[in-house]
Coordinates of C-alpha atoms in Angstrom, one line a residue:
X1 CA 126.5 129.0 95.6
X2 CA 126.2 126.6 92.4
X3 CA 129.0 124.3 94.4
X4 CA 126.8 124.4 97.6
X5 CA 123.9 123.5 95.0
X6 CA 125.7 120.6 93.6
X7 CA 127.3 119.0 96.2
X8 CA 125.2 119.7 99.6
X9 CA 121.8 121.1 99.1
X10 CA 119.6 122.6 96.8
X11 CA 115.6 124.7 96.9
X12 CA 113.2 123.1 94.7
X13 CA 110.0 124.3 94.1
X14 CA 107.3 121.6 93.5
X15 CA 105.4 122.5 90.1
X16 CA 102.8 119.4 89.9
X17 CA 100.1 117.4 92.0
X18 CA 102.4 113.9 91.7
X19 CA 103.4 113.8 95.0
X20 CA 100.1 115.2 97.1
X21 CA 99.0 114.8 99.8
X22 CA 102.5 114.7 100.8
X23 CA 104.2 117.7 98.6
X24 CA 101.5 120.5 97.0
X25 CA 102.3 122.8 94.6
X26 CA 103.7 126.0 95.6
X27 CA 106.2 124.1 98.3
X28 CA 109.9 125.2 98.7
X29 CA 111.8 122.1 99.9
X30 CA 115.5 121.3 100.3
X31 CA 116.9 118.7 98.6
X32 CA 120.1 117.3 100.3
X33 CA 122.3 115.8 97.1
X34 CA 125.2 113.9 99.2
X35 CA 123.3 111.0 100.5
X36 CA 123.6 108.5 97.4
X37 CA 126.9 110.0 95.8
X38 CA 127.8 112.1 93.1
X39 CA 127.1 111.7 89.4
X40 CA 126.7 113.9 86.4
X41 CA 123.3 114.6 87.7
X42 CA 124.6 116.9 90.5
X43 CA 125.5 119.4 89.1
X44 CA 123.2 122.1 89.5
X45 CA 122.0 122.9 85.7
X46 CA 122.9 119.5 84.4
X47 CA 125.9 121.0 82.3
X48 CA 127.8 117.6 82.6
X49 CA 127.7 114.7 79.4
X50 CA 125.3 111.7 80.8
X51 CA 127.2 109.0 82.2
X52 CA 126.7 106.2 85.0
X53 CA 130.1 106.9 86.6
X54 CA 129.0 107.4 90.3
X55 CA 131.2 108.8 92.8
X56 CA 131.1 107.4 96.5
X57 CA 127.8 105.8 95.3
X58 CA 124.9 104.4 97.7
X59 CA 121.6 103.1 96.7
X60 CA 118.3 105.0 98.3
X61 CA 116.1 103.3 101.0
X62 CA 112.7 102.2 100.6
X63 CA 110.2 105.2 101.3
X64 CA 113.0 107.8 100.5
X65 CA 111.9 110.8 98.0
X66 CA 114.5 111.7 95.6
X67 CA 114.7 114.0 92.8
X68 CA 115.5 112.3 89.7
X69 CA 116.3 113.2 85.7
X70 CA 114.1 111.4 82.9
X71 CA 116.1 109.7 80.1
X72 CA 114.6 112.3 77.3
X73 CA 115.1 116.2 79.1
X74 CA 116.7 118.1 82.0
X75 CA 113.8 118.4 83.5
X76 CA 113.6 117.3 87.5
X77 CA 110.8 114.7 88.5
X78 CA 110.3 114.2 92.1
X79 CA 109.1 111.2 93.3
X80 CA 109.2 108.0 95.8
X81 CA 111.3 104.8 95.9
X82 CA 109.1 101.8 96.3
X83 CA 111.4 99.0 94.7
X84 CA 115.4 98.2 95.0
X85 CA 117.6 97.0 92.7
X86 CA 116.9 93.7 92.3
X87 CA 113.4 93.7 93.2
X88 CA 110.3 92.0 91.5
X89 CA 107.9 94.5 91.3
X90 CA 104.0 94.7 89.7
X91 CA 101.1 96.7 90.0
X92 CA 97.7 95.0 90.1
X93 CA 94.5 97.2 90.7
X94 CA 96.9 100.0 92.3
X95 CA 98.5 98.1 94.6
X96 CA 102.5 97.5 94.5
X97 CA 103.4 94.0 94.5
X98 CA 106.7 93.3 95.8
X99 CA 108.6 90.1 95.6
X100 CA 105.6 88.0 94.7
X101 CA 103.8 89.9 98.3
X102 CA 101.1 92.5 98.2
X103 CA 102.8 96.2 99.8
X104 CA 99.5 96.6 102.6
X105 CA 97.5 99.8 102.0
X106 CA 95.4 100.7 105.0
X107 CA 92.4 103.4 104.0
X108 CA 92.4 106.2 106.6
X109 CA 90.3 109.2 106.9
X110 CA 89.8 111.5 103.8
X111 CA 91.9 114.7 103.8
X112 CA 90.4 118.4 103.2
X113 CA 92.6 120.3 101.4
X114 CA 91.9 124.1 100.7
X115 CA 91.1 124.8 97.9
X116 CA 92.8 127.6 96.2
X117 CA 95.2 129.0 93.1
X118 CA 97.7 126.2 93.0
X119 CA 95.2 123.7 94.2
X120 CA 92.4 124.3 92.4
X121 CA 91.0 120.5 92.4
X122 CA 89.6 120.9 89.1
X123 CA 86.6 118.3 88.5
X124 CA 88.5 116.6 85.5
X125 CA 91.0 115.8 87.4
X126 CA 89.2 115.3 90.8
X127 CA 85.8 114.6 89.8
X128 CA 83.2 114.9 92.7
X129 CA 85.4 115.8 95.6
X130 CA 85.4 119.3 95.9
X131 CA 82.8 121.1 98.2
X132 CA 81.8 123.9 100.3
X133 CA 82.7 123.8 104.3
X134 CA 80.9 124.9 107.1
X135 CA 83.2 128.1 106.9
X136 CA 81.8 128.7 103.3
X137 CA 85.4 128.1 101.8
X138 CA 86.1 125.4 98.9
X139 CA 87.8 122.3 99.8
X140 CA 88.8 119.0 97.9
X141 CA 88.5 115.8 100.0
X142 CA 91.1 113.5 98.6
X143 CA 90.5 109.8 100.0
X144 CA 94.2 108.4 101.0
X145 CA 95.4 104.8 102.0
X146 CA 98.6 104.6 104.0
X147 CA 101.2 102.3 102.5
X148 CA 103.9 100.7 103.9
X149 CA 106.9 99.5 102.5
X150 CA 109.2 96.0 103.6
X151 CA 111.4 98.3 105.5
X152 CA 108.9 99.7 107.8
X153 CA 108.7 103.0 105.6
X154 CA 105.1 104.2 106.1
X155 CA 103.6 107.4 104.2
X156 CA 100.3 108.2 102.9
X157 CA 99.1 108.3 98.9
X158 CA 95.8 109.3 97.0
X159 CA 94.3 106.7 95.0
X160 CA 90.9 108.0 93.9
X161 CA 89.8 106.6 90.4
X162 CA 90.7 103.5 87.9
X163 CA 93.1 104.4 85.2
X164 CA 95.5 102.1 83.0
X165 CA 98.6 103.0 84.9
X166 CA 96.9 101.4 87.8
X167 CA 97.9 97.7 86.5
X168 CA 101.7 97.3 85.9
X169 CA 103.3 93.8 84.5
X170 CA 106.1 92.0 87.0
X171 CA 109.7 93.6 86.2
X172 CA 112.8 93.1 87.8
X173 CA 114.8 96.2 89.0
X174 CA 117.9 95.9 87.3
X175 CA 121.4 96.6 89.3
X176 CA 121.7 99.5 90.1
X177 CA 118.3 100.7 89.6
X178 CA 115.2 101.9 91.1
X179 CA 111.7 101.8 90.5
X180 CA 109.9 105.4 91.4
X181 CA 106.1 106.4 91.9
X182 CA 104.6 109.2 92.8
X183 CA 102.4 109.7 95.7
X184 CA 99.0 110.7 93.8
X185 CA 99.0 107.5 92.1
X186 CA 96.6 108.7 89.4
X187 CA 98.3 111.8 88.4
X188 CA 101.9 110.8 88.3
X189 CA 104.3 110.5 85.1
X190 CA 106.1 108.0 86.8
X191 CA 108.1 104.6 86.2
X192 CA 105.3 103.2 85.4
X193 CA 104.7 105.7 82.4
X194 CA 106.2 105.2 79.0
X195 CA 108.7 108.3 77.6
X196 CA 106.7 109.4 75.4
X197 CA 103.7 109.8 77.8
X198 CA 106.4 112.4 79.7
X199 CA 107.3 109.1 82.1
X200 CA 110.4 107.7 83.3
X201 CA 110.0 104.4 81.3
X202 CA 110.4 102.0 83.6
X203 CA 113.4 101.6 86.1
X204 CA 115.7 104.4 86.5
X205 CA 119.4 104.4 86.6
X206 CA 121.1 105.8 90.0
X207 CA 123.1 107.6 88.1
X208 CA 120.4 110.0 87.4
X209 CA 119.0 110.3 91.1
X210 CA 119.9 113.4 92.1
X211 CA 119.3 113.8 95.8
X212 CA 116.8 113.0 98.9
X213 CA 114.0 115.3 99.5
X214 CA 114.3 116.1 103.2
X215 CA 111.5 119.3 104.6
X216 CA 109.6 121.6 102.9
X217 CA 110.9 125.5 104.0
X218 CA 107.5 127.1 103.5
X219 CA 104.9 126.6 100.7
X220 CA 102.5 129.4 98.6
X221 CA 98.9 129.2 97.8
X222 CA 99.4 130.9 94.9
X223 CA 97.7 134.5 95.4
X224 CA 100.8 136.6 95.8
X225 CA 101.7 138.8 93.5
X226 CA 104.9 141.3 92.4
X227 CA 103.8 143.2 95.5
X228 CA 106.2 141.8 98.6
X229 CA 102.8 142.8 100.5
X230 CA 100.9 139.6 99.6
X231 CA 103.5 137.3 100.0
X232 CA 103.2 137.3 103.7
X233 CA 99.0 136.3 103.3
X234 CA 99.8 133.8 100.1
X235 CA 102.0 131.7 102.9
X236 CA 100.3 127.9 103.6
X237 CA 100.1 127.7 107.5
X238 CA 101.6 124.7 108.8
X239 CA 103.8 123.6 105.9
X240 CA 106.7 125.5 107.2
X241 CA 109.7 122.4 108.4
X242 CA 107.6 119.8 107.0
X243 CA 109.6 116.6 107.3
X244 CA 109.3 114.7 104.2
X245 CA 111.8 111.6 105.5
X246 CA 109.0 108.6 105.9
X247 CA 108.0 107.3 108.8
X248 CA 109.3 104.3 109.9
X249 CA 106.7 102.1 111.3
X250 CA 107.6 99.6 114.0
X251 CA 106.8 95.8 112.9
X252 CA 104.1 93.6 113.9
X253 CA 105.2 90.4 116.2
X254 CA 104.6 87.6 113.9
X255 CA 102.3 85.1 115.5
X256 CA 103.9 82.0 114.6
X257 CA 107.6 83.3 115.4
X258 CA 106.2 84.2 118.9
X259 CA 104.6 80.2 119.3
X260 CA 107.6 78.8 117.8
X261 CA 109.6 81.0 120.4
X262 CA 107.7 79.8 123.8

Protein backbone atom coordinates (compact mmCIF):
# COMPACT_ATOMS: atom_id res chain seq x y z
CA UNK A 1 0.00 0.00 0.00
CA UNK A 2 2.49 2.95 1.00
CA UNK A 3 4.41 1.87 -2.46
CA UNK A 4 1.05 2.14 -4.45
CA UNK A 5 0.76 5.59 -2.36
CA UNK A 6 4.07 6.75 -3.47
CA UNK A 7 4.43 5.83 -6.76
CA UNK A 8 0.76 5.56 -8.47
CA UNK A 9 -1.97 7.07 -6.53
CA UNK A 10 -2.99 8.39 -3.34
CA UNK A 11 -6.71 9.60 -1.24
CA UNK A 12 -6.58 13.01 0.00
CA UNK A 13 -9.07 14.57 1.87
CA UNK A 14 -9.51 18.30 1.24
CA UNK A 15 -9.41 20.25 4.75
CA UNK A 16 -9.88 24.07 3.52
CA UNK A 17 -12.06 26.37 1.34
CA UNK A 18 -8.82 27.33 -1.14
CA UNK A 19 -9.82 25.50 -3.87
CA UNK A 20 -13.97 26.08 -3.91
CA UNK A 21 -16.03 26.12 -6.01
CA UNK A 22 -14.11 23.53 -7.56
CA UNK A 23 -12.97 21.19 -4.42
CA UNK A 24 -15.17 21.70 -0.87
CA UNK A 25 -14.28 20.45 2.23
CA UNK A 26 -15.12 17.07 3.05
CA UNK A 27 -14.09 15.69 -0.65
CA UNK A 28 -12.05 12.38 -1.10
CA UNK A 29 -10.05 12.81 -4.33
CA UNK A 30 -7.32 10.69 -5.91
CA UNK A 31 -4.24 12.11 -6.56
CA UNK A 32 -2.28 10.35 -9.40
CA UNK A 33 1.72 10.95 -8.35
CA UNK A 34 3.46 9.56 -11.75
CA UNK A 35 2.58 12.30 -14.06
CA UNK A 36 5.62 14.88 -13.40
CA UNK A 37 8.19 12.25 -11.99
CA UNK A 38 9.46 11.22 -8.81
CA UNK A 39 11.13 13.23 -6.09
CA UNK A 40 11.55 13.11 -2.34
CA UNK A 41 8.13 14.40 -2.21
CA UNK A 42 6.54 11.04 -3.17
CA UNK A 43 6.93 9.29 -0.79
CA UNK A 44 3.90 8.93 1.13
CA UNK A 45 4.76 10.46 4.70
CA UNK A 46 7.60 12.62 3.36
CA UNK A 47 10.22 10.34 5.28
CA UNK A 48 12.91 11.25 2.58
CA UNK A 49 15.83 14.39 3.19
CA UNK A 50 14.59 17.44 0.83
CA UNK A 51 16.31 17.52 -2.36
CA UNK A 52 15.62 18.71 -6.14
CA UNK A 53 16.85 15.44 -7.57
CA UNK A 54 13.81 14.54 -9.85
CA UNK A 55 13.46 11.23 -11.30
CA UNK A 56 11.96 10.96 -14.97
CA UNK A 57 10.89 14.65 -14.34
CA UNK A 58 8.09 16.60 -16.43
CA UNK A 59 6.87 19.99 -15.70
CA UNK A 60 2.83 20.37 -15.07
CA UNK A 61 0.35 22.00 -17.66
CA UNK A 62 -1.36 25.16 -17.33
CA UNK A 63 -4.82 24.50 -15.47
CA UNK A 64 -3.47 21.23 -13.84
CA UNK A 65 -4.14 20.87 -9.89
CA UNK A 66 -1.36 19.43 -8.09
CA UNK A 67 -0.58 18.71 -4.52
CA UNK A 68 2.39 20.43 -3.44
CA UNK A 69 4.81 20.71 -0.04
CA UNK A 70 5.52 24.35 1.39
CA UNK A 71 9.23 25.12 2.07
CA UNK A 72 8.61 25.36 6.14
CA UNK A 73 6.30 21.89 7.07
CA UNK A 74 5.08 18.51 5.71
CA UNK A 75 1.99 19.70 5.33
CA UNK A 76 0.14 19.10 1.68
CA UNK A 77 -1.29 22.35 -0.08
CA UNK A 78 -3.45 21.75 -2.92
CA UNK A 79 -3.74 24.16 -5.50
CA UNK A 80 -3.67 25.24 -9.33
CA UNK A 81 -0.89 25.96 -11.87
CA UNK A 82 -1.35 29.26 -13.52
CA UNK A 83 2.39 30.17 -14.56
CA UNK A 84 5.41 27.91 -16.10
CA UNK A 85 8.74 28.15 -15.58
CA UNK A 86 9.83 30.89 -17.25
CA UNK A 87 6.81 32.88 -17.12
CA UNK A 88 6.27 36.68 -16.27
CA UNK A 89 3.60 36.60 -14.01
CA UNK A 90 1.60 39.72 -11.80
CA UNK A 91 -1.51 40.18 -10.17
CA UNK A 92 -3.26 43.51 -10.62
CA UNK A 93 -6.86 43.97 -8.93
CA UNK A 94 -7.20 39.97 -8.94
CA UNK A 95 -6.54 39.30 -12.26
CA UNK A 96 -3.34 37.09 -13.40
CA UNK A 97 -1.18 38.89 -15.78
CA UNK A 98 0.75 36.64 -17.87
CA UNK A 99 3.60 37.55 -20.12
CA UNK A 100 2.81 41.28 -20.12
CA UNK A 101 -1.23 39.94 -21.29
CA UNK A 102 -4.25 40.06 -19.01
CA UNK A 103 -5.50 35.91 -18.27
CA UNK A 104 -9.55 36.80 -19.43
CA UNK A 105 -12.02 36.26 -16.56
CA UNK A 106 -15.54 35.96 -17.85
CA UNK A 107 -18.33 36.53 -14.81
CA UNK A 108 -20.94 33.72 -15.02
CA UNK A 109 -23.89 33.08 -12.95
CA UNK A 110 -23.45 32.95 -9.03
CA UNK A 111 -23.31 29.45 -7.50
CA UNK A 112 -25.65 28.22 -4.45
CA UNK A 113 -23.90 26.17 -2.38
CA UNK A 114 -25.65 24.29 0.59
CA UNK A 115 -24.98 25.36 3.35
CA UNK A 116 -24.00 23.02 6.05
CA UNK A 117 -21.15 21.58 8.73
CA UNK A 118 -18.12 21.80 6.48
CA UNK A 119 -19.51 24.71 4.53
CA UNK A 120 -20.80 26.82 6.95
CA UNK A 121 -20.19 30.25 4.86
CA UNK A 122 -19.55 32.09 7.87
CA UNK A 123 -20.26 35.97 7.39
CA UNK A 124 -16.55 36.91 8.17
CA UNK A 125 -15.40 35.12 5.69
CA UNK A 126 -18.39 35.42 3.29
CA UNK A 127 -19.93 38.49 4.29
CA UNK A 128 -23.58 38.98 2.87
CA UNK A 129 -23.98 35.90 0.74
CA UNK A 130 -25.61 33.53 2.72
CA UNK A 131 -29.51 33.25 2.64
CA UNK A 132 -32.58 31.27 2.98
CA UNK A 133 -34.12 29.35 -0.32
CA UNK A 134 -37.39 28.77 -1.34
CA UNK A 135 -36.98 25.21 0.28
CA UNK A 136 -36.29 27.05 3.62
CA UNK A 137 -32.53 25.59 3.65
CA UNK A 138 -29.37 27.96 4.07
CA UNK A 139 -27.26 28.56 1.04
CA UNK A 140 -24.09 30.72 0.28
CA UNK A 141 -24.17 32.28 -3.28
CA UNK A 142 -20.48 32.64 -4.18
CA UNK A 143 -20.15 35.03 -7.39
CA UNK A 144 -17.54 33.10 -9.83
CA UNK A 145 -15.65 34.32 -13.00
CA UNK A 146 -14.37 31.58 -15.39
CA UNK A 147 -10.72 31.97 -16.24
CA UNK A 148 -8.85 30.79 -18.82
CA UNK A 149 -5.43 30.08 -19.13
CA UNK A 150 -2.91 30.48 -22.65
CA UNK A 151 -3.33 26.81 -23.13
CA UNK A 152 -6.95 26.73 -23.51
CA UNK A 153 -7.29 25.49 -19.77
CA UNK A 154 -10.68 26.92 -18.59
CA UNK A 155 -12.11 26.45 -14.92
CA UNK A 156 -14.08 28.57 -12.73
CA UNK A 157 -12.78 30.72 -9.37
CA UNK A 158 -14.48 32.83 -6.53
CA UNK A 159 -13.36 36.28 -6.33
CA UNK A 160 -15.77 38.07 -3.97
CA UNK A 161 -14.00 40.92 -1.96
CA UNK A 162 -10.72 43.32 -2.14
CA UNK A 163 -7.88 42.03 -0.10
CA UNK A 164 -3.96 42.72 -0.37
CA UNK A 165 -3.12 39.46 -1.92
CA UNK A 166 -5.31 40.57 -4.70
CA UNK A 167 -2.32 42.83 -6.25
CA UNK A 168 0.96 40.85 -6.88
CA UNK A 169 4.35 42.54 -8.30
CA UNK A 170 5.75 40.99 -11.87
CA UNK A 171 8.07 37.89 -11.05
CA UNK A 172 9.67 35.58 -13.27
CA UNK A 173 9.05 31.79 -12.71
CA UNK A 174 12.39 30.53 -12.23
CA UNK A 175 13.55 27.02 -14.09
CA UNK A 176 12.08 24.63 -12.96
CA UNK A 177 9.41 26.32 -11.16
CA UNK A 178 5.86 26.99 -10.87
CA UNK A 179 3.69 29.55 -9.69
CA UNK A 180 0.33 28.11 -7.75
CA UNK A 181 -3.05 29.72 -6.77
CA UNK A 182 -5.80 28.55 -5.38
CA UNK A 183 -9.21 28.62 -6.77
CA UNK A 184 -11.03 30.92 -3.93
CA UNK A 185 -8.75 33.68 -4.63
CA UNK A 186 -9.53 35.44 -1.42
CA UNK A 187 -9.03 32.53 0.92
CA UNK A 188 -5.94 30.86 -0.35
CA UNK A 189 -2.37 30.64 1.32
CA UNK A 190 -0.94 30.52 -1.89
CA UNK A 191 2.20 31.62 -3.95
CA UNK A 192 1.27 34.75 -3.65
CA UNK A 193 1.44 34.53 0.36
CA UNK A 194 4.68 35.04 2.29
CA UNK A 195 5.81 31.82 4.69
CA UNK A 196 5.23 33.22 7.48
CA UNK A 197 1.54 34.08 6.58
CA UNK A 198 1.33 29.91 6.09
CA UNK A 199 2.02 30.67 2.04
CA UNK A 200 4.21 29.05 -0.37
CA UNK A 201 6.44 32.21 -0.75
CA UNK A 202 6.50 32.77 -4.06
CA UNK A 203 7.37 30.17 -6.86
CA UNK A 204 7.60 26.65 -5.96
CA UNK A 205 10.27 24.12 -6.85
CA UNK A 206 8.96 20.94 -8.93
CA UNK A 207 10.73 19.04 -6.77
CA UNK A 208 8.15 19.50 -4.14
CA UNK A 209 5.03 18.92 -6.46
CA UNK A 210 3.77 15.96 -5.51
CA UNK A 211 1.19 14.77 -7.96
CA UNK A 212 -2.00 15.87 -10.25
CA UNK A 213 -5.31 15.95 -8.66
CA UNK A 214 -7.53 13.90 -11.08
CA UNK A 215 -11.64 13.20 -9.56
CA UNK A 216 -13.02 13.51 -6.44
CA UNK A 217 -14.37 9.70 -5.12
CA UNK A 218 -17.28 11.03 -2.99
CA UNK A 219 -17.37 14.08 -0.64
CA UNK A 220 -19.09 14.54 3.21
CA UNK A 221 -21.15 17.29 4.45
CA UNK A 222 -19.86 16.91 7.59
CA UNK A 223 -22.93 15.47 9.82
CA UNK A 224 -21.76 11.90 10.12
CA UNK A 225 -20.80 10.64 13.00
CA UNK A 226 -19.02 7.31 14.68
CA UNK A 227 -22.33 5.65 13.80
CA UNK A 228 -21.70 3.89 10.01
CA UNK A 229 -25.55 4.81 9.98
CA UNK A 230 -25.13 8.54 9.11
CA UNK A 231 -22.52 8.14 6.80
CA UNK A 232 -24.75 7.05 4.10
CA UNK A 233 -27.15 10.67 4.61
CA UNK A 234 -23.77 12.86 5.37
CA UNK A 235 -22.82 11.84 1.52
CA UNK A 236 -22.85 15.27 -1.07
CA UNK A 237 -24.99 14.09 -4.05
CA UNK A 238 -23.44 14.63 -7.23
CA UNK A 239 -19.78 14.99 -6.23
CA UNK A 240 -19.14 11.30 -6.62
CA UNK A 241 -16.37 10.97 -10.05
CA UNK A 242 -15.96 14.56 -10.22
CA UNK A 243 -13.38 15.27 -12.88
CA UNK A 244 -11.09 17.80 -11.60
CA UNK A 245 -8.64 17.80 -15.03
CA UNK A 246 -9.70 21.43 -16.58
CA UNK A 247 -11.38 22.00 -19.34
CA UNK A 248 -9.75 22.70 -22.33
CA UNK A 249 -11.52 25.37 -24.19
CA UNK A 250 -11.34 25.50 -27.96
CA UNK A 251 -9.66 28.92 -29.25
CA UNK A 252 -11.23 31.85 -30.86
CA UNK A 253 -10.32 32.37 -34.76
CA UNK A 254 -8.31 35.51 -34.67
CA UNK A 255 -9.77 38.09 -36.92
CA UNK A 256 -6.79 39.40 -38.47
CA UNK A 257 -5.14 35.77 -39.12
CA UNK A 258 -8.46 34.86 -40.88
CA UNK A 259 -8.10 38.44 -43.27
CA UNK A 260 -4.53 37.90 -43.68
CA UNK A 261 -5.49 34.21 -44.67
CA UNK A 262 -8.24 35.06 -47.66
Amino acid sequence: VIGFHSLVAKPFYIPSISMMPNLLVGDRLVVSKYPYGWSWVSASFHILPRSSARILPRTPEYGDIVIVVPPNSDDDYIKRVVALPGDRIAVVGGQIILNGKPVPQVSEPPIDLPVDANQPCEPEEFPGLRFRGPDGKMYCELPVFRETLPNGATYRIIDHTAQPLDNYAQITVPPGHVFLMGDNRDHSADSRAPIEEKGLGGPVPLSSVGGRAEFVTFSFDGSSSLNPLSWWNSLRPGRAWTRLRPMIAKPLPDPSSSLQAR
